[in-house]
Coordinates of C-alpha atoms in Angstrom, one line a residue:
X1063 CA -120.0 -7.6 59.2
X1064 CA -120.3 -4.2 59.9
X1065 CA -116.6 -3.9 60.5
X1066 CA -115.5 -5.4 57.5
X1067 CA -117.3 -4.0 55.2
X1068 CA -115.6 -0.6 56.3
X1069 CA -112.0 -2.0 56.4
X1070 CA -112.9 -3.3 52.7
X1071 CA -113.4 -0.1 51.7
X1072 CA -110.7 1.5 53.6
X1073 CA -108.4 -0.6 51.9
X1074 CA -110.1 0.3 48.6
X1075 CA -109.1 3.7 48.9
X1076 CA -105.9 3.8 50.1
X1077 CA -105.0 1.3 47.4
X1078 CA -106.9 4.1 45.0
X1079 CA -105.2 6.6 46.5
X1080 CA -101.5 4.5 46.0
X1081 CA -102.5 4.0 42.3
X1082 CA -102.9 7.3 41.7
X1083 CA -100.0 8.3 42.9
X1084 CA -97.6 5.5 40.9
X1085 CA -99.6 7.1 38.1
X1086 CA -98.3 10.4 39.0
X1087 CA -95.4 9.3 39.5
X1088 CA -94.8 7.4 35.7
X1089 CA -96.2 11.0 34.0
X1090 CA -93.6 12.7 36.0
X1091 CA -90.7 10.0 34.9
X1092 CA -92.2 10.5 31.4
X1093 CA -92.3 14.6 31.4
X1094 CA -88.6 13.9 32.6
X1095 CA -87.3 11.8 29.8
X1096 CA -89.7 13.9 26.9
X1097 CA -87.9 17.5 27.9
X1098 CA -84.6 16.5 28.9
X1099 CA -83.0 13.7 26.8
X1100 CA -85.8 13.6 23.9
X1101 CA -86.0 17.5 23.5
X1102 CA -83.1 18.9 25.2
X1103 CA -79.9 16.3 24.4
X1104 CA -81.6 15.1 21.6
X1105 CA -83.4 18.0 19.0
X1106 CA -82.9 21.4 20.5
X1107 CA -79.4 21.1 22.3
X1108 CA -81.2 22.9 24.9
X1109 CA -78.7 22.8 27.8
X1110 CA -80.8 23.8 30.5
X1111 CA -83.4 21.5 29.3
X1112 CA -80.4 18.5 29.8
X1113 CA -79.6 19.6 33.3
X1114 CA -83.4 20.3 34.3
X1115 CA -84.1 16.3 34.1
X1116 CA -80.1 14.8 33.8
X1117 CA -78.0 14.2 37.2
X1118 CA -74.5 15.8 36.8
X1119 CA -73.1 12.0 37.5
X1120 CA -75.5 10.5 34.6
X1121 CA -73.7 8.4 32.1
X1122 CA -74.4 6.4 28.8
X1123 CA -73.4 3.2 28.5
X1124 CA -72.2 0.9 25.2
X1125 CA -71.0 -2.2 24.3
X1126 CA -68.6 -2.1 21.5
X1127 CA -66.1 -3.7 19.3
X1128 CA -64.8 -6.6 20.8
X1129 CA -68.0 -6.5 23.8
X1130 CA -65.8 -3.8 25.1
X1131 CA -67.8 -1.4 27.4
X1132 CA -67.6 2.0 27.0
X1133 CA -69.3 5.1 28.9
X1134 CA -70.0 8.5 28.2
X1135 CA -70.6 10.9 30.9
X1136 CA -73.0 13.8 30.0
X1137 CA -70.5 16.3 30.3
X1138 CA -68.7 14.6 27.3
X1139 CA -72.0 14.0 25.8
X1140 CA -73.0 17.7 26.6
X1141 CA -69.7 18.7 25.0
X1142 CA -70.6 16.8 21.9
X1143 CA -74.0 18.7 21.8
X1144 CA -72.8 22.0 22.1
X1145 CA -70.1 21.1 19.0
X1146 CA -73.7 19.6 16.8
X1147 CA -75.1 23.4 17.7
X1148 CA -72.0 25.0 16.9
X1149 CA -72.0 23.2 13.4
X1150 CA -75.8 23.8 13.2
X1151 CA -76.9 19.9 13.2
X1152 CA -79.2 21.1 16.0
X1153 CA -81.7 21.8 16.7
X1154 CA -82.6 18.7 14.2
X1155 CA -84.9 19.9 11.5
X1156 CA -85.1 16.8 9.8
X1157 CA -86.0 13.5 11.3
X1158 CA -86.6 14.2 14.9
X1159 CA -86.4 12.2 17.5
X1160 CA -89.5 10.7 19.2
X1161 CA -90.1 7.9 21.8
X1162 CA -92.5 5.3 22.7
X1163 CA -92.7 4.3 26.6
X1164 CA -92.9 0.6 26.3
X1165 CA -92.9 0.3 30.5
X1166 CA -91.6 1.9 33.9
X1167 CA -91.1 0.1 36.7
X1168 CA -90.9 2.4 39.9
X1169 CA -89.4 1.0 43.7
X1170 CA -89.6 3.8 46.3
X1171 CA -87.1 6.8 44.8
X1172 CA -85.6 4.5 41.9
X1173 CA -86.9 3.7 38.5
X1174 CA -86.5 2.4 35.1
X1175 CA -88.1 3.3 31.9
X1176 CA -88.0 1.4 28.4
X1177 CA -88.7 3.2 25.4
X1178 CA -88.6 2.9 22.0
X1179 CA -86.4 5.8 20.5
X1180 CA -87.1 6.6 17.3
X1181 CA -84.9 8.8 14.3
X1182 CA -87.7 9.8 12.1
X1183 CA -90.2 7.3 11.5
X1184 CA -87.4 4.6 12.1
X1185 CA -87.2 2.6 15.3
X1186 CA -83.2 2.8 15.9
X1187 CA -83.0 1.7 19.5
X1188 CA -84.1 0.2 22.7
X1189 CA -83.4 2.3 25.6
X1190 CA -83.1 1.3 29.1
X1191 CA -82.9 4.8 31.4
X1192 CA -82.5 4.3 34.7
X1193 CA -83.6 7.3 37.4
X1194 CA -83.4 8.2 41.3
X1195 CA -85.8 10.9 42.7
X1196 CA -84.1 13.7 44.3
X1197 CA -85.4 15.9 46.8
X1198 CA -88.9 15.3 45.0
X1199 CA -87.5 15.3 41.6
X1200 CA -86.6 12.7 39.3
X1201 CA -83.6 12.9 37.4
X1202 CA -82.0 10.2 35.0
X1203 CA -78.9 8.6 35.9
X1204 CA -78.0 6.0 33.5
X1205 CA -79.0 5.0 30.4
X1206 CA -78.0 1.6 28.4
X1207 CA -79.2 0.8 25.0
X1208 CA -80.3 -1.7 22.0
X1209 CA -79.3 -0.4 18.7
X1210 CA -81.6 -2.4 16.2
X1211 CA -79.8 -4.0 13.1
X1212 CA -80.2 -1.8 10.0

């Protein structure tokens, strides 16, 4: 009895100690996706913000006109945000962006996170950012989206 009464609780913490780590883990994804895309791409223009938390082969992709895919890497998207600074629609002063996380779903060094992205007080999309970890470091590498009818 003896015997399993101590693997019980051996278990217990190790499964503890795995919990807090995936919990770790989600605040890390979530400190990620709030500086780099929320604050970064999407309010300051920041572009050492974008690259802190954004893999150099990330890309955005849409389904358009005619279900036609389209993708936008972040140098294009980067380019775009340097043009919004450059024409002073950023930083936004007006109707920030904000997020909800809705879930993230972590296997080993890859993840997904759905939020709720919000322009304003208006919920505008569903997102769907996909991440890897690198060398310790999560960075997002994809992102798809829902863009809720007016």
């Amino acid at each position: 009895m003896k015997k399993i009464t101590s693997l019980f609780v051996m278990l217990l913490i190790i499964n503890m100690a795995f919990a807090q780590d995936l919990e770790e883990e989600k605040q890390a994804i979530k400190n990620v996706i709030q500086t780099s895309y929320v604050e970064g791409l999407q309010n300051e223009g920041n572009l050492e913000k974008i690259d802190q938390g954004i893999h150099p082969d990330f890309v955005l992709l849409g389904i358009g006109e005619g279900d036609k895919m389209w993708k936008l890497p972040i140098d294009k998207w980067k380019e775009k945000t340097v043009k919004k600074l450059e024409e002073g629609k950023l930083p936004r002063e007006e109707n920030p962006v904000s997020i909800q996380f809705l879930s993230i779903d972590i296997t080993g060094t890859a993840a997904v996170a759905k939020i709720e992205f919000y322009v304003g007080e208006k919920l505008t999309y569903i997102d769907y950012i996909s991440l890897y970890k690198f060398e310790g470091n999560w960075k997002m590498v994809n992102k798809i989206f829902y863009k809720l009818p007016a």
